[in-house]
Tab-separated table of C-alpha atoms in Angstrom:
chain	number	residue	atom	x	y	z
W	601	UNK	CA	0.000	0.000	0.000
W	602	UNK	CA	2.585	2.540	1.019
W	603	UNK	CA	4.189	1.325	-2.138
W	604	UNK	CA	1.208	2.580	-4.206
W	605	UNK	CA	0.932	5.906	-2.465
W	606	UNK	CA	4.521	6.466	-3.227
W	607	UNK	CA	4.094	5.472	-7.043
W	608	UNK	CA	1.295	7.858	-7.133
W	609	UNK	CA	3.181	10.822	-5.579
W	610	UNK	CA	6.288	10.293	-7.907
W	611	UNK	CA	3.531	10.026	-11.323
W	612	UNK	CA	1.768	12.934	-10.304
W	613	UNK	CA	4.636	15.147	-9.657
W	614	UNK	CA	6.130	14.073	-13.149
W	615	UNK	CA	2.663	14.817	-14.881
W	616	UNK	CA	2.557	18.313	-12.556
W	617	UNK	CA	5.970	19.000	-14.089
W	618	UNK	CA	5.092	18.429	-17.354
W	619	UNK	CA	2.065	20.750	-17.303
W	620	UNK	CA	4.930	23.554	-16.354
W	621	UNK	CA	7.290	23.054	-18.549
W	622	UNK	CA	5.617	22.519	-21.534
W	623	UNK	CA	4.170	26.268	-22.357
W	624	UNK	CA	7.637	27.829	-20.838
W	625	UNK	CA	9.243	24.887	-24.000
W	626	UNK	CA	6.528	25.921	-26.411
W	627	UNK	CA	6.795	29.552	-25.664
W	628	UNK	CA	10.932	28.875	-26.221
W	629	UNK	CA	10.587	27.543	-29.353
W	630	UNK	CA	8.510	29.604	-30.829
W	631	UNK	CA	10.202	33.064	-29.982
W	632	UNK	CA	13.735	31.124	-31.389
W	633	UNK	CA	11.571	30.390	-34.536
W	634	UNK	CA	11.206	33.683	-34.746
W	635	UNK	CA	14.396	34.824	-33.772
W	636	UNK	CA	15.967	32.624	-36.495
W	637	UNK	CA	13.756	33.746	-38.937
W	638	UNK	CA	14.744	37.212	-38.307
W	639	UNK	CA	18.575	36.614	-38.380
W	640	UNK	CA	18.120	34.682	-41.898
W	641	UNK	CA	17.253	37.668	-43.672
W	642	UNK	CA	19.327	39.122	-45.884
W	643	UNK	CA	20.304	42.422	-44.615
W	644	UNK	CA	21.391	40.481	-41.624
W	645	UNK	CA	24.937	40.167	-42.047
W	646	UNK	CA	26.702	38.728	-39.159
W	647	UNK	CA	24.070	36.092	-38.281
W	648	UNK	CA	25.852	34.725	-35.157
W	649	UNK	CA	25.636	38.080	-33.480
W	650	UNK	CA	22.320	38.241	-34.576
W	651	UNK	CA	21.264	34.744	-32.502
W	652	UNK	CA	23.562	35.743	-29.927
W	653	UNK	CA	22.044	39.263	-29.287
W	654	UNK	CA	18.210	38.301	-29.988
W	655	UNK	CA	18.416	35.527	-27.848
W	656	UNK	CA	20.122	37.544	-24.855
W	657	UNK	CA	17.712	40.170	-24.951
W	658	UNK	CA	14.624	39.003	-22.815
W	659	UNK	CA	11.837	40.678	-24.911
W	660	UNK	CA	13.043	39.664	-28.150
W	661	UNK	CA	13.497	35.772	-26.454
W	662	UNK	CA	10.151	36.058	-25.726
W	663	UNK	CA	8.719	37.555	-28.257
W	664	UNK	CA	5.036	36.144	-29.681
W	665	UNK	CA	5.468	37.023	-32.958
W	666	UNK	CA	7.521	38.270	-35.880
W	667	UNK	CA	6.359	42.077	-35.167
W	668	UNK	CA	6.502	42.331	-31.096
W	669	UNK	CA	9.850	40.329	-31.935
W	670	UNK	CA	10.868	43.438	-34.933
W	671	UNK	CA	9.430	46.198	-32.248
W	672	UNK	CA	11.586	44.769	-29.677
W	673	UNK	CA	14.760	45.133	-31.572
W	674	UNK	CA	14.498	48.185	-32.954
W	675	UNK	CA	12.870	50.030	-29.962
W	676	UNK	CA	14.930	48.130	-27.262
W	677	UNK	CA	18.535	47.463	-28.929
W	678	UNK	CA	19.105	49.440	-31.423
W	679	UNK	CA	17.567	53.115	-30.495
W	680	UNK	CA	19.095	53.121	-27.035
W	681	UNK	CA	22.284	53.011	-28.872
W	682	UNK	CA	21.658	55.848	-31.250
W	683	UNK	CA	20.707	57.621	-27.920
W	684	UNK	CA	23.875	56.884	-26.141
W	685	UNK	CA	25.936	57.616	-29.535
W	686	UNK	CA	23.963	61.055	-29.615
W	687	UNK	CA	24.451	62.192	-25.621
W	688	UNK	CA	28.024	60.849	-25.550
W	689	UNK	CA	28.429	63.019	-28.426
W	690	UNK	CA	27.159	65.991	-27.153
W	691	UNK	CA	28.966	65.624	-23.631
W	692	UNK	CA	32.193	65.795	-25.951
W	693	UNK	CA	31.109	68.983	-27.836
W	694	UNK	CA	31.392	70.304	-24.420
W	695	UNK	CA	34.712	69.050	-23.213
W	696	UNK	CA	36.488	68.998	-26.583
W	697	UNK	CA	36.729	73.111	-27.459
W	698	UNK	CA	38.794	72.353	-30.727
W	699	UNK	CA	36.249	69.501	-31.623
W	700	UNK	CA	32.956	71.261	-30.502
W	701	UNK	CA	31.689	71.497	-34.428
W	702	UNK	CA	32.556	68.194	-35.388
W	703	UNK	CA	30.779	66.288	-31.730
W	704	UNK	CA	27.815	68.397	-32.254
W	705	UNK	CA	26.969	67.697	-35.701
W	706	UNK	CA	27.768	64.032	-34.788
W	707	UNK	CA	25.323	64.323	-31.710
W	708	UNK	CA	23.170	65.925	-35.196
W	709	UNK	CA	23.495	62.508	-36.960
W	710	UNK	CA	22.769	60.136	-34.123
W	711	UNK	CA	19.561	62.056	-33.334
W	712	UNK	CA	18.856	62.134	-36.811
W	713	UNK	CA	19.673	58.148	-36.607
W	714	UNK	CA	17.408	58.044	-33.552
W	715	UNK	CA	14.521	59.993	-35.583
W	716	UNK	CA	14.419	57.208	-38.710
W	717	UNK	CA	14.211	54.471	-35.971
W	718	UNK	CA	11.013	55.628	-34.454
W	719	UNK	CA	9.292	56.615	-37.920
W	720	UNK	CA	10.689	52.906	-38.584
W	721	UNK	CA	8.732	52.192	-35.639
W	722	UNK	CA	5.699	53.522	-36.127
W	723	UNK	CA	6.064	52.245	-39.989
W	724	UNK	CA	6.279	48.808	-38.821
W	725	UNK	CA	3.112	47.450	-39.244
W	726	UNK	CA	1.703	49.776	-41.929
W	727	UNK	CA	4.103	50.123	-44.170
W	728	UNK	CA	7.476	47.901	-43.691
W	729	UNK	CA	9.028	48.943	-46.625
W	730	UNK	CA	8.594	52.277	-45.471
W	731	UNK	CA	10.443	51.171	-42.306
W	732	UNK	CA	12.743	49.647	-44.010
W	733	UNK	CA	14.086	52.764	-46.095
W	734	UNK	CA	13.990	54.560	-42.810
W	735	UNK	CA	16.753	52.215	-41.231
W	736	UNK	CA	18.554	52.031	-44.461
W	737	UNK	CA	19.133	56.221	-44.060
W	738	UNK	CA	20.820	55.570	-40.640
W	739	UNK	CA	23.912	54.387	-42.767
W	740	UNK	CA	24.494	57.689	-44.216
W	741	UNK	CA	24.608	59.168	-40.766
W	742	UNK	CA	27.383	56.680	-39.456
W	743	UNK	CA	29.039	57.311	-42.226
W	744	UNK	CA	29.186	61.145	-41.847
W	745	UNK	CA	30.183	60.438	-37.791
W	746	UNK	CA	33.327	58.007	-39.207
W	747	UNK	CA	34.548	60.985	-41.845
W	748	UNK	CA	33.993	63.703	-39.146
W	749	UNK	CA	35.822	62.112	-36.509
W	750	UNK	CA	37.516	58.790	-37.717
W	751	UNK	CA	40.932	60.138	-38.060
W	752	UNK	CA	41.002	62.395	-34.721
W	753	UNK	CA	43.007	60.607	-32.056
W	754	UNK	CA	41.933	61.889	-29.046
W	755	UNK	CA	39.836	59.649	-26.450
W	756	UNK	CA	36.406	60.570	-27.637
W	757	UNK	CA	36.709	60.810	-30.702
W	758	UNK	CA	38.286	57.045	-30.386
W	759	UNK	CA	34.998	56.232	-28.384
W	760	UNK	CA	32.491	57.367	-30.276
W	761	UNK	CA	34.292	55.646	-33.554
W	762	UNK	CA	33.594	52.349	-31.435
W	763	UNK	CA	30.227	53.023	-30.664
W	764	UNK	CA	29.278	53.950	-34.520
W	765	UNK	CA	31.129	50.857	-34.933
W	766	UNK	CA	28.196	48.936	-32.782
W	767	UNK	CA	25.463	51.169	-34.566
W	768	UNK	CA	26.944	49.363	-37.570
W	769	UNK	CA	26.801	46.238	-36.357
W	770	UNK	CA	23.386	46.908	-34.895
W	771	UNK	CA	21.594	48.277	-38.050
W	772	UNK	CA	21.524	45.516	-39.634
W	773	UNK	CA	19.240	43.629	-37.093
W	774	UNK	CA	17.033	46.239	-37.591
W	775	UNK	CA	16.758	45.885	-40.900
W	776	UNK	CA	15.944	42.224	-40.542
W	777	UNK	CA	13.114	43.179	-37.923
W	778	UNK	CA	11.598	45.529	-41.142
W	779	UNK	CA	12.330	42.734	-43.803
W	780	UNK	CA	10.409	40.102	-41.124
W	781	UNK	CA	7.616	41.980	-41.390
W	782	UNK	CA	7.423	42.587	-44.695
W	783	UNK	CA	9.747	45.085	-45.888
């Protein structure tokens, strides 16, 4: 008898188990579906640091579908670092006298970088190929930020070179997030 009760315990703790598991498995398969979708498209360059990124970033991991999973990137990976590019930049115009032009119309680009990822936002779902010429402008602005400061060998300049060399490898996850959708 005690036998039985034991068997029981063991059989229903399995099958309580499995009940828990399962959605939290379903749920993490289906956001790495989408996730792998999303790095197979091809704008996505460096597909590696696509899965690695994606799948470190909580809302993209969980994502429910191909456009929370594209809203995620752009809004939550990509924009805060055209927003750190853009106040780092400006925080240099200050410090840097002999650089002042140069950092500011940098701190110009990145907020110009930071304006084509929200109309790529709000593009999105409406029209992604609109979005997707939106993120494709951002390009022309890193490029202006390397020939303004690429050459300059002071620190900042040296920093903000690396983090336009992060927007570069960022921008092209958000043009997979527009492609995903449609664009």
């Amino acid at each position: 008898m005690a036998s039985s009760s034991h068997c029981f315990l063991i059989v229903s703790v399995a099958l309580i188990l499995q009940v828990l598991v399962s959605p939290v498995s379903a749920l993490t398969l289906t956001s790495t579906k989408y996730i792998d979708k999303l790095c197979q498209m091809p704008l996505v360059d460096n597909k590696p640091f696509c899965l690695q990124t994606l799948s470190a970033y909580p809302p993209a991991a969980s994502a429910t579908g191909l456009l929370p999973l594209a809203s995620a990137v752009i809004r939550g990976i990509v924009l805060p670092q055209a927003k750190k590019s853009a106040s780092f930049a400006d925080e240099a115009a200050k410090k840097e006298p002999n650089l002042k032009t140069q950092f500011q119309t940098c701190q110009e680009a990145y907020e110009s970088i930071g304006d084509s990822l929200m109309s790529a936002l709000e593009e999105l779902k409406r029209s992604p190929n609109v979005a997707t010429y939106d993120v494709m402008t951002c390009t022309d602005h890193t490029s202006q930020v390397k020939n303004l400061v690429g050459k300059n060998r002071d620190v900042a300049s040296k920093t903000l070179i690396e983090m336009t060399m992060q927007m570069e490898k960022l921008l092209p996850l958000a043009l997979g997030s527009t492609q995903v959708v449609g664009g």
